[in-house]
Every structure is written in structure tokens, then in C-alpha cells.
Short mmCIF file of C-alpha atoms in Angstrom, two decimals:
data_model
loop_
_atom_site.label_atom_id
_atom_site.label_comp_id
_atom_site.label_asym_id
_atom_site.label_seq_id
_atom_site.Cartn_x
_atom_site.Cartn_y
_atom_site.Cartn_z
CA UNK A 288 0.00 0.00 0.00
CA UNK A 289 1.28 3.48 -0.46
CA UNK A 290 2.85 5.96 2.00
CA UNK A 291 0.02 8.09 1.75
CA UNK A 292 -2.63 6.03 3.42
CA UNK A 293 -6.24 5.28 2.59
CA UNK A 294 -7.84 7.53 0.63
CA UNK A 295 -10.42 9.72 1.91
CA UNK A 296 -11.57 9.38 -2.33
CA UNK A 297 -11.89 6.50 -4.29
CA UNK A 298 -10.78 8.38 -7.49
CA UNK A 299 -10.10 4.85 -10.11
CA UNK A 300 -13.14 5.05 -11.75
CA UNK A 301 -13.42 9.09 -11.89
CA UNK A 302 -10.10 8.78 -13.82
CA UNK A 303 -10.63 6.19 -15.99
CA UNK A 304 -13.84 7.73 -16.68
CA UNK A 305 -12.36 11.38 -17.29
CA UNK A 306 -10.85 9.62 -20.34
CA UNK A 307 -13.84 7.87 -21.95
CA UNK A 308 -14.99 8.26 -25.31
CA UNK A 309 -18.82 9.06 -24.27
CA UNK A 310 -18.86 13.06 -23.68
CA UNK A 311 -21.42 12.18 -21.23
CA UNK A 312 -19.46 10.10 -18.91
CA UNK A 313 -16.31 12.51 -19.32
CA UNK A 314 -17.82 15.56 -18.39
CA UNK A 315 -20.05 14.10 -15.67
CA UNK A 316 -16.69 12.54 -14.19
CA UNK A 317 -14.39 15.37 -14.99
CA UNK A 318 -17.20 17.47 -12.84
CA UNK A 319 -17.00 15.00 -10.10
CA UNK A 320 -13.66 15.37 -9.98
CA UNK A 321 -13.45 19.63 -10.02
CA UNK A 322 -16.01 19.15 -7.19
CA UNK A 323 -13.52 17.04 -4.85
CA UNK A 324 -10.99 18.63 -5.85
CA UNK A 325 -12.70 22.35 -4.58
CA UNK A 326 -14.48 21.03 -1.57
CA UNK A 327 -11.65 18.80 -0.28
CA UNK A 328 -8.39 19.65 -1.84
CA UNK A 329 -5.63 18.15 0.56
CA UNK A 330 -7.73 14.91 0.46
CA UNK A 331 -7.18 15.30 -3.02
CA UNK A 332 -3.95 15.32 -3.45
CA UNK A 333 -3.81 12.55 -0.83
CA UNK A 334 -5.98 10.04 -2.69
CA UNK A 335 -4.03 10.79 -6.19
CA UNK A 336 -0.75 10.23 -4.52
CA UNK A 337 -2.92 6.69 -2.91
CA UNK A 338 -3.65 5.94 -6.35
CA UNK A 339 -0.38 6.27 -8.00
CA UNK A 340 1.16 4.37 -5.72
CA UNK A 341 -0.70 1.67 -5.46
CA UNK A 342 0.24 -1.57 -7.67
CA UNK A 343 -2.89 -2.82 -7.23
CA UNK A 344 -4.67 -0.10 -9.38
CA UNK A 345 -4.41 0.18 -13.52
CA UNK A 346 -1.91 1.36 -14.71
CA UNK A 347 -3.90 3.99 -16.81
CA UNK A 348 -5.56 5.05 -13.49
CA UNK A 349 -2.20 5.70 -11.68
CA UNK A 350 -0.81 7.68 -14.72
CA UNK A 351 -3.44 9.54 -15.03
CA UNK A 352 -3.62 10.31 -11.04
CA UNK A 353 0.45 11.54 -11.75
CA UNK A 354 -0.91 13.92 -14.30
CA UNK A 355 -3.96 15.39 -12.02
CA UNK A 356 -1.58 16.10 -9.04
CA UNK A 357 1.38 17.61 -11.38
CA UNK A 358 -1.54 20.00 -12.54
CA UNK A 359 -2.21 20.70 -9.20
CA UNK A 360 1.08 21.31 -8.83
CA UNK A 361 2.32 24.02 -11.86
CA UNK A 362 0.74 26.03 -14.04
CA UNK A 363 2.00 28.54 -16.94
CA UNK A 364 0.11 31.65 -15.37
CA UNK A 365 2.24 33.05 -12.71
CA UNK A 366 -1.36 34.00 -10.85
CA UNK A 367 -2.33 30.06 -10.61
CA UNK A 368 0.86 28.64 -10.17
CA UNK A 369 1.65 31.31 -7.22
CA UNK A 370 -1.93 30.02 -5.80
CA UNK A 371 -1.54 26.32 -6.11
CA UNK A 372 1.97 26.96 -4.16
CA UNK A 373 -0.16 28.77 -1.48
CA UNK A 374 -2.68 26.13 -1.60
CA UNK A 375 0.36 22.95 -0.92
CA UNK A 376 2.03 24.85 1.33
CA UNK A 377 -1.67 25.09 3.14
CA UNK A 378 -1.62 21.11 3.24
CA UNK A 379 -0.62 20.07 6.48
CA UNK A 380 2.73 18.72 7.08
CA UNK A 381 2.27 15.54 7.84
CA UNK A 382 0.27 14.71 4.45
CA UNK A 383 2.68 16.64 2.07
CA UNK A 384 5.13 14.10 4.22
CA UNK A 385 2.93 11.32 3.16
CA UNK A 386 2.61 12.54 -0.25
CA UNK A 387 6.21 13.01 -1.37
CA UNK A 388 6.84 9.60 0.64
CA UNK A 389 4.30 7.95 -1.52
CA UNK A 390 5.97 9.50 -4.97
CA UNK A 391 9.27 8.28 -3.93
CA UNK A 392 7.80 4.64 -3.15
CA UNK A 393 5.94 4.90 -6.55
CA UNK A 394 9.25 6.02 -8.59
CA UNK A 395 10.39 2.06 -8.13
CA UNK A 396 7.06 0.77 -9.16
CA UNK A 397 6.28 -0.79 -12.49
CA UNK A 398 5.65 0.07 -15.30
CA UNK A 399 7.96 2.20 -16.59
CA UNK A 400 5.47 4.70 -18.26
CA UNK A 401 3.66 5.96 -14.77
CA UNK A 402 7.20 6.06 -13.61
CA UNK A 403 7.98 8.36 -16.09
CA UNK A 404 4.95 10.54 -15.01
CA UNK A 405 6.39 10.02 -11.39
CA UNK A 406 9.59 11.54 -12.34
CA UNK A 407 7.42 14.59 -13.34
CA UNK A 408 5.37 15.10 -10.11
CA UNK A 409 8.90 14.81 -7.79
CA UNK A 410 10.22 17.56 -9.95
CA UNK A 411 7.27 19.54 -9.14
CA UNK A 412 7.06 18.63 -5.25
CA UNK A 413 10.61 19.49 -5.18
CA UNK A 414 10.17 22.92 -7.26
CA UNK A 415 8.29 24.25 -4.40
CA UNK A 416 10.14 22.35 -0.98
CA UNK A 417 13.47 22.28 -1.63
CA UNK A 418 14.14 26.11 -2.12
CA UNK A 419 12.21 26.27 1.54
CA UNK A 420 14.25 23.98 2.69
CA UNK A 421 12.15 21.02 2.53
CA UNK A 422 12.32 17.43 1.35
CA UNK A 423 15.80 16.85 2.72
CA UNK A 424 15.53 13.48 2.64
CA UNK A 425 14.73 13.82 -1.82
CA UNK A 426 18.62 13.77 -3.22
CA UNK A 427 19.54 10.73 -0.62
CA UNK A 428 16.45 9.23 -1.60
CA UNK A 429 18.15 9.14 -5.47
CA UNK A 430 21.42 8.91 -4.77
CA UNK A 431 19.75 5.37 -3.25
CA UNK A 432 18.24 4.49 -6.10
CA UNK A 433 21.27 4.96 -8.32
CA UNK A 434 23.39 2.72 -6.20
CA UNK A 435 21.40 -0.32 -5.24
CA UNK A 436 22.29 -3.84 -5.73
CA UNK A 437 22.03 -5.48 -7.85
CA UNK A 438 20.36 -2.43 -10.05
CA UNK A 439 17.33 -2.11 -11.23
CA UNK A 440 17.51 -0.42 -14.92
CA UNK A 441 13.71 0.48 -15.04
CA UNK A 442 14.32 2.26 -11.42
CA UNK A 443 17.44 3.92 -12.31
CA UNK A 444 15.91 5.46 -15.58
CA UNK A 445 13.05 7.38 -13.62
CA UNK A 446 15.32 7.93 -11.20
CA UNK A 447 17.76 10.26 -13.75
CA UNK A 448 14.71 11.28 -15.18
CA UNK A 449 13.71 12.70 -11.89
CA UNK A 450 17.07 14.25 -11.67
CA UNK A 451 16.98 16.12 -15.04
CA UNK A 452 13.22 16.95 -14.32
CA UNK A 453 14.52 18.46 -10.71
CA UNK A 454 17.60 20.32 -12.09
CA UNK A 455 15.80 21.77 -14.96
CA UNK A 456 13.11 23.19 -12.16
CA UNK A 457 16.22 24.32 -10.09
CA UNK A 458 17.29 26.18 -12.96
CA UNK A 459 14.65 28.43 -13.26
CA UNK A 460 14.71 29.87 -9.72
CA UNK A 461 17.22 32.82 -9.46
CA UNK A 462 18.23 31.62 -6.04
CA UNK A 463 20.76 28.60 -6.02
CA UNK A 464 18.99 26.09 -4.21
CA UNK A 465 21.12 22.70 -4.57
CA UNK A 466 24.58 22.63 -2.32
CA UNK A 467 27.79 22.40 -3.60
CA UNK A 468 27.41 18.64 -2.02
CA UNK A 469 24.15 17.92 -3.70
CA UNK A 470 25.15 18.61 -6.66
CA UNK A 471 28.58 16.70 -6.78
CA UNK A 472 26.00 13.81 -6.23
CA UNK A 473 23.90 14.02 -8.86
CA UNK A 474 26.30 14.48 -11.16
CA UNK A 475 28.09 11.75 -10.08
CA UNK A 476 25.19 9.92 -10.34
CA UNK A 477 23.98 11.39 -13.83
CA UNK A 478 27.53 10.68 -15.54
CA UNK A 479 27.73 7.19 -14.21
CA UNK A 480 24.58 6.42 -15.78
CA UNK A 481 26.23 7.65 -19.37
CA UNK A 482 28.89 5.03 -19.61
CA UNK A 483 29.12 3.33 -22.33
CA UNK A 484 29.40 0.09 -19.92
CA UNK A 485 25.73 0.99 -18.83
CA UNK A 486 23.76 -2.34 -19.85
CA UNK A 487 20.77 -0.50 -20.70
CA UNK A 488 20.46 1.90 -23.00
CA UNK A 489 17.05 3.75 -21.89
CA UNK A 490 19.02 4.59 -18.72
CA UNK A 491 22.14 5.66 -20.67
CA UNK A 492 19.54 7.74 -22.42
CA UNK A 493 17.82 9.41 -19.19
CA UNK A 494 21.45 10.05 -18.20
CA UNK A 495 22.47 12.19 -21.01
CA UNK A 496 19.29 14.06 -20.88
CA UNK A 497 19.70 14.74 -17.04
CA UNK A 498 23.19 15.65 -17.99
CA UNK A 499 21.90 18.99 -20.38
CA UNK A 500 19.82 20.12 -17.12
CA UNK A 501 22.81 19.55 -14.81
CA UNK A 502 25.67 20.85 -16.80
CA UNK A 503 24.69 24.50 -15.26
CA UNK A 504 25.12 23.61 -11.98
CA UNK A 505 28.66 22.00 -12.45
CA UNK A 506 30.79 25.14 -12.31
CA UNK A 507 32.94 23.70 -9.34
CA UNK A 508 33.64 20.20 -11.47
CA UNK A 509 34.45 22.06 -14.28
CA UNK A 510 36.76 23.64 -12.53
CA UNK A 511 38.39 20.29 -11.80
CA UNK A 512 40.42 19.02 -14.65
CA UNK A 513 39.94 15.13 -14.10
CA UNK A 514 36.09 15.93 -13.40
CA UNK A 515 35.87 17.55 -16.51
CA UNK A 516 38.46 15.41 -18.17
CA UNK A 517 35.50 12.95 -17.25
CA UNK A 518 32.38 13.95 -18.00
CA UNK A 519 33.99 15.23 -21.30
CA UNK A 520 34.72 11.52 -22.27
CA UNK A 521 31.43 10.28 -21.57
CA UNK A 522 29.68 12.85 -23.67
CA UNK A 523 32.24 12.48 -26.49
CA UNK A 524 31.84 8.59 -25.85
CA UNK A 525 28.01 9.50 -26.38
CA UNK A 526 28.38 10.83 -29.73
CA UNK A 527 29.02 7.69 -31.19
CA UNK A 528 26.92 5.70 -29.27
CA UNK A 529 25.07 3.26 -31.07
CA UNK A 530 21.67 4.19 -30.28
CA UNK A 531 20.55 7.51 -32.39
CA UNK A 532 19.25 9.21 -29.35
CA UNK A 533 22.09 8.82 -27.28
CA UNK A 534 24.06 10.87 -29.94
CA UNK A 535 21.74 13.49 -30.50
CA UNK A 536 21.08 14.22 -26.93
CA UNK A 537 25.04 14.09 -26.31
CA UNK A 538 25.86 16.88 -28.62
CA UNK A 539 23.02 18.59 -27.22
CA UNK A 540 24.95 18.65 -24.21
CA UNK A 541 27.85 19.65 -25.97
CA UNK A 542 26.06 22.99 -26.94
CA UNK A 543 25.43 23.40 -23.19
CA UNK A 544 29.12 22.70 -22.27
CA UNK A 545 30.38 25.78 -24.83
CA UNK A 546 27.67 27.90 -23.72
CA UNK A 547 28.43 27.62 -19.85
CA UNK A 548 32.23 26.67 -20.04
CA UNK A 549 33.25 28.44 -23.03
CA UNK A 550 36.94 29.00 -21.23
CA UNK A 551 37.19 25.43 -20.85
CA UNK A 552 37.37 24.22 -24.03
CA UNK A 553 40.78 24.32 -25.79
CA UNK A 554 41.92 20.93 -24.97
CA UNK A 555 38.52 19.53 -26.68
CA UNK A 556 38.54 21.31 -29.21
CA UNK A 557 40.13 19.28 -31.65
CA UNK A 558 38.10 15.58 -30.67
CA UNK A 559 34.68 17.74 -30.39
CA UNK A 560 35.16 18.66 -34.75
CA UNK A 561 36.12 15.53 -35.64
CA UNK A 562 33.54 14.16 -33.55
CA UNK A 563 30.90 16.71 -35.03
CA UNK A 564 32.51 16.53 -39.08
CA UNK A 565 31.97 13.04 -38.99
CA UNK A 566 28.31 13.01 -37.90
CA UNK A 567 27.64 16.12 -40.33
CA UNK A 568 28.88 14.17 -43.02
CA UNK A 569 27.70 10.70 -41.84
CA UNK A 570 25.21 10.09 -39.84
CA UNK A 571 20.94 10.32 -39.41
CA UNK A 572 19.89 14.00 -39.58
CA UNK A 573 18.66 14.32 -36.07
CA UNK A 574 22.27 13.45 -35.27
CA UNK A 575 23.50 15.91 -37.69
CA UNK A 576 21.53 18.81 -37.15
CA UNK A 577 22.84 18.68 -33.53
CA UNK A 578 26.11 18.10 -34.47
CA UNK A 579 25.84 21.88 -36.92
CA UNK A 580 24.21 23.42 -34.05
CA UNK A 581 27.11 23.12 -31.78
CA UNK A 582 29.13 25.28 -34.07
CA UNK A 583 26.41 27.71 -34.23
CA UNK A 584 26.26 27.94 -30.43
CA UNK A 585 29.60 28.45 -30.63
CA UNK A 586 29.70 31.19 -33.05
CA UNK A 587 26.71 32.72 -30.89
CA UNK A 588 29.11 32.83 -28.08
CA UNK A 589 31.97 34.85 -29.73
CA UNK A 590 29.83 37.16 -31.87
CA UNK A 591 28.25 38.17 -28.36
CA UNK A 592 32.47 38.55 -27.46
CA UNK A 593 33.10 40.30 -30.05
CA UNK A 594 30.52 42.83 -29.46
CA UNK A 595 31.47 43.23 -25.80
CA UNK A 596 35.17 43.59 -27.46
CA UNK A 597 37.37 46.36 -25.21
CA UNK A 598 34.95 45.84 -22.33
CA UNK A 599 36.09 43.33 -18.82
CA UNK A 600 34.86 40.36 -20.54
CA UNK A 601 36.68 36.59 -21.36
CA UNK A 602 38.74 36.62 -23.70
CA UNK A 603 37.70 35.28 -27.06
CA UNK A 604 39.78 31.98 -28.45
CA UNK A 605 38.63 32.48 -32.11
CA UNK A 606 37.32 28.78 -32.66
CA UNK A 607 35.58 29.60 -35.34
CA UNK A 608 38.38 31.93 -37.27
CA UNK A 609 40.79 28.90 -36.88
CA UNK A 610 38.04 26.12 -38.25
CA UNK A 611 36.76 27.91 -41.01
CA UNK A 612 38.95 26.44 -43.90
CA UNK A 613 37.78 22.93 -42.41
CA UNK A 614 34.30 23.73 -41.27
CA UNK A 615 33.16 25.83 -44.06
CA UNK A 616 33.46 23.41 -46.91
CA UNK A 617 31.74 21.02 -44.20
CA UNK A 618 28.85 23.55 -44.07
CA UNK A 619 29.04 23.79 -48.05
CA UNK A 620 28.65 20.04 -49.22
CA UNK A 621 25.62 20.25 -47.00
CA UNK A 622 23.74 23.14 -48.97
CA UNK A 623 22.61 20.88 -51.76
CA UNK A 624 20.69 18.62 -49.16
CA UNK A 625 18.25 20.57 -49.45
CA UNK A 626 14.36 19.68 -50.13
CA UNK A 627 12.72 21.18 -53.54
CA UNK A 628 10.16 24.25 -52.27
CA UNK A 629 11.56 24.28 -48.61
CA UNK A 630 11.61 28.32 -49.04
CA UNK A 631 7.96 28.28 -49.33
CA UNK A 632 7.30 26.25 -45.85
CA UNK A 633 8.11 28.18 -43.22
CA UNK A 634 8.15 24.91 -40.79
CA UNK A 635 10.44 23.44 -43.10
CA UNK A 636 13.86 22.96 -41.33
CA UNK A 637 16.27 20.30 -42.10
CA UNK A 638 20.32 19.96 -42.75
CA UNK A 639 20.66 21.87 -45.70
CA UNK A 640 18.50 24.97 -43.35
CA UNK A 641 20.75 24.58 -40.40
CA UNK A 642 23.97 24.45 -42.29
CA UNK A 643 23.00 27.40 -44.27
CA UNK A 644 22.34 28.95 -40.83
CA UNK A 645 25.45 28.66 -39.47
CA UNK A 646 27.19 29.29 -42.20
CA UNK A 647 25.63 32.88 -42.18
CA UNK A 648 26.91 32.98 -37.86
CA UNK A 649 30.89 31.93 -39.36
CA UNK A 650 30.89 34.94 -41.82
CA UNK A 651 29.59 37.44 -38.90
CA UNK A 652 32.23 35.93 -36.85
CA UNK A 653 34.63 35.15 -39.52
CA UNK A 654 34.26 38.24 -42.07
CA UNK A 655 37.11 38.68 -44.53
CA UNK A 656 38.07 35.00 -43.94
CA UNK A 657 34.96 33.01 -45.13
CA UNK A 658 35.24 34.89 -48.35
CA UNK A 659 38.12 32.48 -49.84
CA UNK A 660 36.51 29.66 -48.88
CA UNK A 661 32.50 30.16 -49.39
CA UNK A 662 33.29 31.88 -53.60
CA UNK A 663 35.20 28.67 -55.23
CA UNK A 664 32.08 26.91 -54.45
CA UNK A 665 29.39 29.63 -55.84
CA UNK A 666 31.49 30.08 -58.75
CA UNK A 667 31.89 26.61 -59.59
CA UNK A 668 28.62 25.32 -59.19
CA UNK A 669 25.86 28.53 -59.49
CA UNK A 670 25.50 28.19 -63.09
CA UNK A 671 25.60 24.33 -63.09
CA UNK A 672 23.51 22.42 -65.97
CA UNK A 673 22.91 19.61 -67.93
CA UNK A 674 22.01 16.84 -64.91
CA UNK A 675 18.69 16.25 -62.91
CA UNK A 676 20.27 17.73 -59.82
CA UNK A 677 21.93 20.27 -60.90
CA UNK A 678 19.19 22.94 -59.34
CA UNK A 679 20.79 21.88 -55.91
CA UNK A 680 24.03 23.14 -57.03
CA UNK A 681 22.93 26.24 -58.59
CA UNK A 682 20.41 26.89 -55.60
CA UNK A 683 23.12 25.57 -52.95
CA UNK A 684 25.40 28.09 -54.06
CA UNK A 685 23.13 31.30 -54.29
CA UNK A 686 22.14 30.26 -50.62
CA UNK A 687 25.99 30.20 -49.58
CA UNK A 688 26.51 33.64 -51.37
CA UNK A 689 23.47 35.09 -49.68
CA UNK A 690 24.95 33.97 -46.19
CA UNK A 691 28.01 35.32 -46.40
CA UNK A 692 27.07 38.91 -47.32
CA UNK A 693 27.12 39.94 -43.80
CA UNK A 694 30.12 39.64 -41.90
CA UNK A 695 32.99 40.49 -44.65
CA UNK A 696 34.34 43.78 -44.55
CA UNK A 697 32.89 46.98 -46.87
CA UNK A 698 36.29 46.64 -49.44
CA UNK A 699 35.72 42.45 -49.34
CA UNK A 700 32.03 42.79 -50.15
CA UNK A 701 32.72 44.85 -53.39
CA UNK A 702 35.21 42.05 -54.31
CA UNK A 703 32.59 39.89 -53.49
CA UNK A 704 29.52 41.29 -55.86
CA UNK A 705 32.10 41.88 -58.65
CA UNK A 706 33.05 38.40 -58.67
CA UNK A 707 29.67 36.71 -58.32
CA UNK A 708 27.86 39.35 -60.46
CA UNK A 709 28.81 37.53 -64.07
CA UNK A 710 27.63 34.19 -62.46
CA UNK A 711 24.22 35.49 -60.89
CA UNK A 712 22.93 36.86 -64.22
CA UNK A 713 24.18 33.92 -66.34
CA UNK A 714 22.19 32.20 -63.83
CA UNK A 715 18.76 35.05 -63.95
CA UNK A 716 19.08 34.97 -68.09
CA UNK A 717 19.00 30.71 -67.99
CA UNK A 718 15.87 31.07 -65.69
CA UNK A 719 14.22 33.18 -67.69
CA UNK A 720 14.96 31.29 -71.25
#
């Protein structure tokens, strides 16, 4: 039975029935369930807490109780959620106790999807307690979790789900909340779960994810060089994983890594293009996009130094100036990926987009320098004809000429339109034969 005791509502069928098909039974039940919920609101939460950890009830049931009580939880509007913060903090001690006891319990209960809706609810709980100093007992609880033997994969993946739910909550408050010894936990905790020697790849997964809510926090182990050393292997390691969603999520948290610990990279730098020139030329898209989008993160971060040039700020190690002879004709080869009309859908966005993209972000960065290396490949291929592809080419290279317009200095861009200018109307006057 769960920690919460017996409910004071018997809310299985008002659940279950709050998802039929019949509008009739829906509304009549999702009334029932507004009333309970205004006449007896702490009861409430107790007998959805009851209900999702139970083992006994559906599984449906229980998931859908996780849902009800995360809504009662959060909301969007700063006005409710302030209110339903007001209105937990109203519930008396001993049930919130009961409550958050009953969510831990539930967080090692199959199956794995109402664990996943667990993980949600502790974030929540632990949104409002721990900055108030509550919930002591939450990052033990994990850290528990994480290390028992023999493990249980199912309860370590909602467990690092919970964990990236809670730091991504954390990381919205302006206050720190998490200690300097909490935090060495979970991340401990997060990057042992992103091994490659983890057996199980959905927790591997949940660990990288937890990772790109964490990586904030982890100023002090950056700081460390054989912390960072470490967690910079197993992302890297994560890259080439062989599940897809391992990769893409690890280069995710490689944008995170340059846009908090920007100083840090140097010794990286090298493994982190290979790493990402490989997967732009190689792998799925998903992968690929991700692996483009570190480079533009990284040429967000030192246009914004370069703007804040000659003021007390880091010092800029021109990553992008020294990669882009070997990045740019990356970016380039990428251009003619592109799908036929994808200017017309504005929701279109795909390799060819993002590479484009960032090739524009390496010319603001860049300037005179891109010029060399962008204008063999528009004067090569921007009046190719004769094949069934050739539009790619010809359309490929206008797009790199259009991205590279701002960046290059006044003197470079005349060089610039005098050199393209007898391409781009051999190109207008064959369009309009």
C-alpha cells in the first residue's frame, strides 16, 4: 500500500472515466472530480498520490492520477501557479510528508510509463520544498536508487529522469537552491549512468538528458580538470553511441558545455570537430543537425564577445576563425541537401537549413576570412547544368553567397559582388529562357 494512506476518495473510476470516449461520462466525471478537488483539496492530493502508488490499481488510473496532481502542482500563469503553491504549502505537514513519501515509493514501481509521469510530479514537489528547505531526505532518496544492488535499470531510468526533471526546475529559480554537495552527487550519479558500460540503454539515455539540465550547476567540477576530463569523455563517448538518441542528446549537451564553459574548451577542441565533421557528413539528420548546431552555439558565443570587445569580458579563443577552412566546406557540401520548395514552408527545417544557418553565424564571426573559402564553391557550381540535380548546385550556391554577405568587410564585399555578379545573371538569363 502506499505511503500516503487510505484515501479519503476512491478516485479509479473518476479517472478512468475522465478519459472515456462518451462526452457524457467525461464531463459528468471530470465534474466529479473539479467538485472534490474544490471542496476537499488536501484529500485530493492525498488520494491521487494513494492511487499512483498503489500496484494494485491500472496502470492507466495511476498515470493519469500523476498527471492530475502535477496539474495541481504548476501552471503557466504566474497567478495560478503562485496560488496552487499557497494552496500545498496550506496542506498540512504531515500529508505533504505522506505525499512526497508515496511519490518516492511509486518512482520504483512498475511500469515504466507511470514512472515516467512520477519523475514529473517529484520535480514539481521538489520545485516548491526544496528552495524552503524542505524534502531533505529527496537527493539521498536518489542517490539510493542509483546505487542499489544489484540495479534495477527500469528504477534507475526514472530515477535520472527525476534528476533532469529536478535540475531543470532548479534552474529556473534565481536563487541557487542545490549545495555544492548535492550537486557533486547528482552528477556523479547522472555521468555514471552515461557510460558506455551501462547495460541499458534507456538509462544511458535518461542520463544524457539529465546531464543537459545539470551541466549549469557544475561550475565547481568544471573547474576540476579530471572531473571535466570525465564527464567530457562520456559525452564524447556518447556521440558515437550506437543508439541515435544517445548521440543526439550528447551533442546537445555539448552545446550546453560551450555555452556555460566556453573558457574550458581548448583541450577539446580538436576531438569535439572531428567528432561533429563526422556526424555532419555521416550520420541520421537528427544526429547531424545537432552536431551543426554546436558550431552555431559556438559562433553565438563569440559574436556576443566580439561585441562586448574592449569591455572586462573573457577573452575570445577564435574557434571559429581557426576552423573555417575545415568547417566551411563542411557547411558547403551540406547546402545541396536541401528539399525542392523548402523556401515556401516556413516549418520546413532540415540539414541543408541549419547548415546554411550557421554558415551565415561563421561569416559574422569570420568576415574577410569566409570569403576564400565560401566563392570557389558559388562560382563553380551557381551556373551548373545539364544533370537532374543540378538545381541543388545552382540553388546551394546562391544560398551560400546570400549567407556570407554579412560579416565580410565593406572593401571584401565589393570584391565579393564583382566576382559573383557575371555568375548570378548567367544564372537570372538561364531562368528566364
Amino acid at each position: 500500500m502506499a505511503a500516503a494512506g487510505a484515501p479519503s476518495i476512491e478516485v479509479t473510476r473518476l479517472l478512468l472515466h475522465a478519459q472515456d470516449p462518451d462526452p457524457g461520462v467525461r464531463g459528468q466525471a471530470e465534474q466529479q472530480i473539479q467538485y472534490f478537488q474544490e471542496q476537499n483539496y488536501a484529500g485530493f492530493l492525498g488520494s491521487l498520490a494513494y492511487e499512483l502508488a498503489n500496484a494494485e490499481k491500472p496502470p492507466e488510473s495511476r498515470r493519469l492520477a500523476g498527471i492530475v496532481l502535477k496539474n495541481n502542482l504548476d501552471a503557466k500563469d504566474d497567478a495560478r501557479k503562485a496560488a496552487l503553491v499557497s494552496r500545498w504549502e496550506a496542506v498540512e505537514p504531515p500529508l505533504r510528508a505522506s505525499i512526497r513519501g508515496a511519490l518516492l515509493q511509486a518512482l520504483a514501481m512498475e511500469p515504466q510509463e507511470v514512472r515516467g509521469t512520477v519523475a514529473l510530479v517529484v520535480a514539481k514537489v521538489a520545485a516548491i520544498e526544496l528552495p524552503r528547505g524542505g524534502w531533505g531526505e529527496l537527493v539521498p532518496a536518489l542517490m539510493a536508487n542509483m546505487s542499489a544492488s544489484p540495479p534495477d535499470h527500469g528504477v534507475r531510468q526514472a530515477t535520472l529522469q527525476a534528476l533532469g526533471y529536478v535540475c531543470e526546475e532548479m534552474g529556473s529559480l534565481k536563487d541557487d537552491v542545490l549545495s555544492a554537495e548535492q550537486i557533486n552527487m547528482v552528477l556523479t550519479a547522472v555521468v555514471s549512468g552515461m557510460r558506455p558500460e551501462e547495460p541499458s540503454v534507456e538509462t544511458r539515455l535518461a542520463a544524457v538528458e539529465a546531464l543537459q539540465n545539470a551541466i549549469e550547476f557544475a561550475d565547481h567540477n568544471f573547474g576540476n580538470e579530471s572531473e571535466r576530463n570525465y564527464i567530457m569523455q562520456v559525452v564524447c563517448q556518447g556521440t558515437v553511441a550506437g543508439d541515435a538518441r544517445i548521440r543526439v542528446q550528447s551533442f546537445a549537451c555539448l552545446h550546453e558545455i560551450a555555452a556555460n564553459y566556453y573558457v574550458r574548451l581548448p583541450p577539446y577542441m580538436q576531438e569535439i570537430f572531428n567528432l561533429t565533421v563526422k556526424a555532419i557528413r555521416e550520420d541520421e539528420e537528427d544526429v547531424a543537425l545537432q552536431a551543426v548546431e554546436f558550431w552555431s552555439t559556438l559562433c553565438d558565443y563569440e559574436l556576443e564577445l566580439l561585441e562586448e570587445e574592449g569591455e572586462d569580458t573573457e577573452e575570445s579563443h577564435n574557434f571559429i576563425k581557426a576552423a573555417t577552412p575545415h568547417l566551411v566546406p563542411v557547411l558547403l557540401e551540406q547546402l545541396v541537401k536541401q528539399e525542392e520548395g523548402q523556401e515556401q514552408d516556413e516549418s520546413t527545417w532540415n540539414l541543408a537549413m541549419s547548415a546554411g544557418t550557421c554558415l551565415g553565424l561563421v561569416a559574422r564571426v569570420a568576415g574577410n576570412d569566409v570569403v576564400p573559402v565560401v566563392m570557389p564553391f558559388v562560382t563553380t557550381h551557381i551556373a551548373k547544368a545539364g544533370g537532374p540535380d543540378d538545381w541543388r548546385w545552382r540553388e546551394a550556391s546562391t544560398f551560400a553567397f546570400g549567407s556570407i554577405v554579412e560579416g565580410p568587410s565593406a572593401d571584401s564585399l565589393v570584391q565579393l559582388v564583382q566576382q559573383a555578379m557575371p555568375f548570378l545573371l548567367q544564372v537570372s538569363v538561364c531562368e528566364c529562357v
